[in-house]
Short mmCIF file of C-alpha atoms in Angstrom, two decimals:
data_model
loop_
_atom_site.label_atom_id
_atom_site.label_comp_id
_atom_site.label_asym_id
_atom_site.label_seq_id
_atom_site.Cartn_x
_atom_site.Cartn_y
_atom_site.Cartn_z
CA UNK L 27 -51.90 -5.85 -36.79
CA UNK L 28 -52.64 -1.84 -36.77
CA UNK L 29 -51.00 0.24 -37.03
CA UNK L 30 -50.98 2.41 -33.17
CA UNK L 31 -50.31 -2.11 -32.09
CA UNK L 32 -47.05 -1.76 -34.41
CA UNK L 33 -46.43 1.78 -33.09
CA UNK L 34 -46.65 0.54 -29.57
CA UNK L 35 -45.02 -2.80 -30.07
CA UNK L 36 -41.53 -1.34 -31.69
CA UNK L 37 -41.38 1.40 -29.19
CA UNK L 38 -41.78 -1.46 -26.07
CA UNK L 39 -38.52 -3.48 -27.81
CA UNK L 40 -37.22 -0.83 -28.02
CA UNK L 41 -37.37 0.79 -24.35
CA UNK L 42 -36.81 -2.79 -23.25
CA UNK L 43 -33.12 -2.91 -25.01
CA UNK L 44 -32.09 0.00 -23.83
CA UNK L 45 -33.47 -0.81 -19.87
CA UNK L 46 -31.39 -4.43 -20.31
CA UNK L 47 -28.62 -2.94 -21.36
CA UNK L 48 -29.27 0.01 -17.90
CA UNK L 49 -29.50 -2.85 -15.75
CA UNK L 50 -26.57 -4.76 -16.67
CA UNK L 51 -24.81 -1.68 -16.35
CA UNK L 52 -25.74 -0.66 -12.75
CA UNK L 53 -24.91 -4.32 -11.89
CA UNK L 54 -21.83 -4.88 -12.28
CA UNK L 55 -21.13 -1.62 -10.38
CA UNK L 56 -20.70 -2.48 -7.43
CA UNK L 57 -19.23 -5.17 -6.08
CA UNK L 58 -18.56 -7.55 -2.59
CA UNK L 59 -15.26 -7.29 -1.20
CA UNK L 60 -16.68 -8.61 2.76
CA UNK L 61 -18.85 -9.41 4.67
CA UNK L 62 -20.29 -9.87 8.59
CA UNK L 63 -17.77 -8.04 9.56
CA UNK L 64 -18.33 -5.42 12.99
CA UNK L 65 -18.67 -1.76 12.62
CA UNK L 66 -15.99 -0.14 13.51
CA UNK L 67 -13.43 -2.59 11.49
CA UNK L 68 -15.42 -1.63 8.50
CA UNK L 69 -14.86 2.13 9.02
CA UNK L 70 -11.53 1.76 9.28
CA UNK L 71 -11.53 -0.53 6.35
CA UNK L 72 -13.43 2.99 4.36
CA UNK L 73 -11.07 5.41 5.78
CA UNK L 74 -7.86 3.41 4.09
CA UNK L 75 -9.67 2.91 0.43
CA UNK L 76 -10.29 6.60 1.22
CA UNK L 77 -6.98 7.57 1.91
CA UNK L 78 -6.09 5.73 -1.27
CA UNK L 79 -8.49 7.25 -3.69
CA UNK L 80 -10.85 4.34 -4.02
CA UNK L 81 -14.78 5.12 -3.13
CA UNK L 82 -16.59 2.55 -0.93
CA UNK L 83 -19.45 2.00 1.12
CA UNK L 84 -21.51 -0.22 3.43
CA UNK L 85 -24.38 -1.47 4.58
CA UNK L 86 -25.56 -3.48 7.69
CA UNK L 87 -27.94 -7.07 8.50
CA UNK L 88 -29.50 -5.37 10.42
CA UNK L 89 -28.06 -7.86 13.30
CA UNK L 90 -24.91 -5.90 13.49
CA UNK L 91 -22.68 -7.47 11.10
CA UNK L 92 -21.51 -4.68 8.22
CA UNK L 93 -20.73 -5.82 4.53
CA UNK L 94 -18.55 -2.82 2.56
CA UNK L 95 -18.32 -3.03 -1.81
CA UNK L 96 -16.47 -0.84 -4.02
CA UNK L 97 -17.16 -0.13 -7.59
CA UNK L 98 -16.11 -3.40 -9.26
CA UNK L 99 -13.46 -2.09 -11.37
CA UNK L 100 -11.90 -1.22 -8.70
CA UNK L 101 -12.52 -4.88 -6.57
CA UNK L 102 -8.13 -6.52 -7.07
CA UNK L 103 -7.37 -2.98 -5.92
CA UNK L 104 -8.75 -2.68 -3.03
CA UNK L 105 -8.14 -6.26 -2.20
CA UNK L 106 -4.29 -5.93 -2.05
CA UNK L 107 -4.52 -2.11 -0.29
CA UNK L 108 -6.57 -3.36 2.87
CA UNK L 109 -3.78 -6.79 2.91
CA UNK L 110 -1.37 -3.94 3.57
CA UNK L 111 -2.17 -3.14 6.07
CA UNK L 112 -3.67 -6.04 7.79
CA UNK L 113 -7.10 -5.37 7.29
CA UNK L 114 -9.46 -7.08 7.46
CA UNK L 115 -8.01 -8.28 11.49
CA UNK L 116 -7.53 -11.50 11.83
CA UNK L 117 -10.53 -13.32 13.96
CA UNK L 118 -9.43 -13.99 17.63
CA UNK L 119 -10.52 -16.05 20.34
CA UNK L 120 -11.91 -14.57 22.50
CA UNK L 121 -10.97 -16.06 26.78
CA UNK L 122 -15.34 -16.59 26.64
CA UNK L 123 -15.47 -18.27 23.77
CA UNK L 124 -12.77 -20.35 24.99
CA UNK L 125 -13.82 -21.77 27.72
CA UNK L 126 -17.68 -22.32 26.42
CA UNK L 127 -16.94 -26.11 26.61
CA UNK L 128 -19.96 -28.16 26.33
CA UNK L 129 -18.33 -30.98 28.57
CA UNK L 130 -20.46 -30.39 32.04
CA UNK L 131 -17.02 -31.70 33.61
CA UNK L 132 -13.17 -31.20 32.22
CA UNK L 133 -9.74 -31.97 32.92
CA UNK L 134 -7.02 -29.98 34.48
CA UNK L 135 -5.04 -30.18 31.62
CA UNK L 136 -7.94 -29.00 29.05
CA UNK L 137 -8.83 -26.39 31.47
CA UNK L 138 -5.29 -25.19 31.02
CA UNK L 139 -5.32 -25.65 27.35
CA UNK L 140 -7.85 -23.87 27.27
CA UNK L 141 -6.36 -21.33 29.31
CA UNK L 142 -3.04 -21.10 27.29
CA UNK L 143 -4.87 -20.99 23.89
CA UNK L 144 -6.76 -17.66 25.05
CA UNK L 145 -4.71 -16.14 27.05
CA UNK L 146 -2.33 -16.43 23.53
CA UNK L 147 -4.61 -15.39 21.50
CA UNK L 148 -5.34 -12.27 23.26
CA UNK L 149 -1.93 -10.83 23.51
CA UNK L 150 -2.01 -11.47 20.10
CA UNK L 151 -5.39 -9.44 19.15
CA UNK L 152 -3.04 -6.23 21.27
CA UNK L 153 -0.09 -6.83 19.42
CA UNK L 154 -2.28 -6.53 16.18
CA UNK L 155 -3.34 -3.37 17.64
CA UNK L 156 0.23 -1.25 17.22
CA UNK L 157 0.04 1.02 14.24
CA UNK L 158 2.24 -1.20 11.14
CA UNK L 159 1.75 -4.60 12.69
CA UNK L 160 0.58 -6.27 9.94
CA UNK L 161 -0.40 -10.09 11.81
CA UNK L 162 1.09 -11.49 14.79
CA UNK L 163 1.22 -13.96 17.14
CA UNK L 164 2.44 -14.97 20.50
CA UNK L 165 3.81 -18.77 21.94
CA UNK L 166 3.66 -18.66 25.67
CA UNK L 167 5.61 -22.34 26.94
CA UNK L 168 4.78 -22.61 30.70
CA UNK L 169 5.53 -25.86 31.32
CA UNK L 170 3.43 -28.24 34.71
CA UNK L 171 4.50 -27.47 38.33
CA UNK L 172 5.82 -30.91 39.96
CA UNK L 173 6.23 -31.52 43.46
CA UNK L 174 9.08 -34.27 42.58
CA UNK L 175 11.39 -31.16 40.72
CA UNK L 176 13.85 -29.49 42.56
CA UNK L 177 14.44 -26.66 39.61
CA UNK L 178 11.39 -24.91 38.33
CA UNK L 179 11.58 -24.75 34.15
CA UNK L 180 10.45 -21.51 33.73
CA UNK L 181 8.17 -19.77 31.55
CA UNK L 182 8.93 -18.48 28.22
CA UNK L 183 7.25 -16.67 25.43
CA UNK L 184 7.78 -15.79 21.68
CA UNK L 185 6.50 -13.26 19.27
CA UNK L 186 6.11 -13.54 15.93
CA UNK L 187 5.84 -9.79 13.85
CA UNK L 188 4.57 -9.20 10.35
CA UNK L 189 4.81 -5.69 9.54
CA UNK L 190 4.35 -3.27 7.66
CA UNK L 191 6.54 -2.89 4.85
CA UNK L 192 8.25 0.39 5.47
CA UNK L 193 7.98 0.52 9.21
CA UNK L 194 10.33 -0.39 11.83
CA UNK L 195 9.04 -1.55 14.84
CA UNK L 196 12.69 -2.64 16.73
CA UNK L 197 11.23 0.92 18.80
CA UNK L 198 7.77 -1.40 20.06
CA UNK L 199 9.88 -4.19 21.13
CA UNK L 200 10.72 -3.33 25.16
CA UNK L 201 6.18 -2.35 25.07
CA UNK L 202 5.78 -5.67 23.25
CA UNK L 203 7.98 -7.40 25.80
CA UNK L 204 6.22 -5.46 29.14
CA UNK L 205 3.25 -6.62 27.30
CA UNK L 206 3.73 -10.84 27.26
CA UNK L 207 5.63 -10.17 30.93
CA UNK L 208 2.81 -8.77 33.01
CA UNK L 209 0.14 -10.67 30.67
CA UNK L 210 1.58 -14.55 32.65
CA UNK L 211 3.19 -14.61 36.05
CA UNK L 212 6.75 -15.57 36.49
CA UNK L 213 7.95 -14.58 33.49
CA UNK L 214 11.32 -12.71 32.50
CA UNK L 215 12.29 -9.67 30.56
CA UNK L 216 14.72 -11.62 29.20
CA UNK L 217 13.41 -14.52 28.78
CA UNK L 218 10.53 -13.10 25.90
CA UNK L 219 11.75 -13.68 22.53
CA UNK L 220 10.19 -11.37 19.60
CA UNK L 221 11.11 -11.35 16.05
CA UNK L 222 10.11 -8.46 13.40
CA UNK L 223 9.70 -9.51 9.28
CA UNK L 224 8.35 -7.32 6.74
CA UNK L 225 5.64 -7.82 4.82
CA UNK L 226 6.92 -6.56 1.53
CA UNK L 227 4.73 -10.05 -0.22
CA UNK L 228 1.42 -7.65 0.07
CA UNK L 229 3.59 -4.35 -1.63
CA UNK L 230 5.11 -6.76 -4.43
CA UNK L 231 1.42 -8.27 -5.22
CA UNK L 232 -0.03 -5.08 -4.87
CA UNK L 233 1.88 -3.47 -7.66
CA UNK L 234 0.91 -6.94 -10.46
CA UNK L 235 -2.49 -6.84 -9.08
CA UNK L 236 -2.99 -2.17 -9.33
CA UNK L 237 -1.03 -2.85 -13.18
CA UNK L 238 -3.72 -5.85 -14.14
CA UNK L 239 -6.88 -4.34 -11.51
CA UNK L 240 -6.57 -0.93 -13.95
CA UNK L 241 -6.80 -3.28 -17.56
CA UNK L 242 -9.18 -5.08 -16.52
CA UNK L 243 -11.09 -2.25 -14.87
CA UNK L 244 -10.74 -0.83 -18.91
CA UNK L 245 -11.81 -3.91 -20.60
CA UNK L 246 -15.06 -4.11 -17.73
CA UNK L 247 -16.23 -0.05 -18.97
CA UNK L 248 -15.36 -0.66 -22.20
CA UNK L 249 -17.75 -3.85 -22.53
CA UNK L 250 -20.65 -1.87 -20.53
CA UNK L 251 -20.22 0.89 -22.85
CA UNK L 252 -20.46 -1.44 -25.39
CA UNK L 253 -23.46 -2.42 -24.12
CA UNK L 254 -24.70 0.57 -23.67
CA UNK L 255 -24.25 1.20 -27.40
CA UNK L 256 -26.09 -1.92 -29.02
CA UNK L 257 -28.86 -1.10 -26.66
CA UNK L 258 -29.51 2.02 -27.51
CA UNK L 259 -29.06 1.03 -31.41
CA UNK L 260 -30.67 -1.56 -31.10
CA UNK L 261 -33.55 0.96 -30.00
CA UNK L 262 -32.77 3.31 -32.68
CA UNK L 263 -33.32 0.63 -35.48
CA UNK L 264 -36.59 -0.55 -33.93
CA UNK L 265 -37.43 3.14 -33.85
CA UNK L 266 -36.73 4.05 -37.19
CA UNK L 267 -37.89 1.24 -39.05
CA UNK L 268 -41.23 2.44 -37.45
CA UNK L 269 -40.97 5.44 -39.05
CA UNK L 270 -39.94 4.06 -42.43
CA UNK L 271 -42.82 1.70 -42.28
CA UNK L 272 -45.81 4.43 -41.38
CA UNK L 273 -44.64 7.31 -43.61
CA UNK L 274 -44.28 4.15 -46.48
CA UNK L 275 -47.64 3.74 -45.25
CA UNK L 276 -48.90 7.27 -45.43
CA UNK L 277 -47.87 7.60 -49.00
CA UNK L 278 -49.54 4.19 -50.81
CA UNK L 279 -53.03 5.90 -48.75
CA UNK L 280 -52.22 9.21 -49.96
CA UNK L 281 -51.87 7.10 -53.60
CA UNK L 282 -54.70 5.43 -53.11
CA UNK L 283 -57.06 9.13 -52.22
#
């Protein structure tokens, strides 16, 4: 191997070591949080993360669905932060999807069951749009009409709501009840029960997760810096060895003359 070929080979391996370390560093920068989400919801999530000091980016699959990504060190903190706000929101079935039956003929019972399920989902979806609501479920109980019953059982409704820690939704209960009452015939205001629960689990998990995430993020950064250092050292070592060989070769050549 001549001097020129040796020098080129050495530089090649030195550059390769640096490129590998840099590639590992860049590959670990971003992690995908969620995917297949509507654009509006992704924008809302990015806004929530930005308010909490977490940088996030979005990308599209070209079909109307979006994904959201954050720095690897912020992954766990971002998950906890979004969970506190009830994001991403639970996906509810729409009336069109519920009644999109593959059967040509459905029984009256099946039609009624699909309608009640769809109505519950639509009402639950509406309530989750209220600020401070983490999640909500609506259960409507509508007895079937029977010509043999002299006294009809009135319809009833139960609403379960998990509210953000520190948020008081009691002033919103009358509005929530009216929303339910106006969505179902013959449902009386007094027969709608709303139960509120504090969602403290996400806040407690968030504190622990933030500590673990900070530690994990710090260790990851140390690991990446170590890789970069090794790559740079390896490249420097190969370059130095190549320089030393060239100097020895030059000295031997000079002495030979």
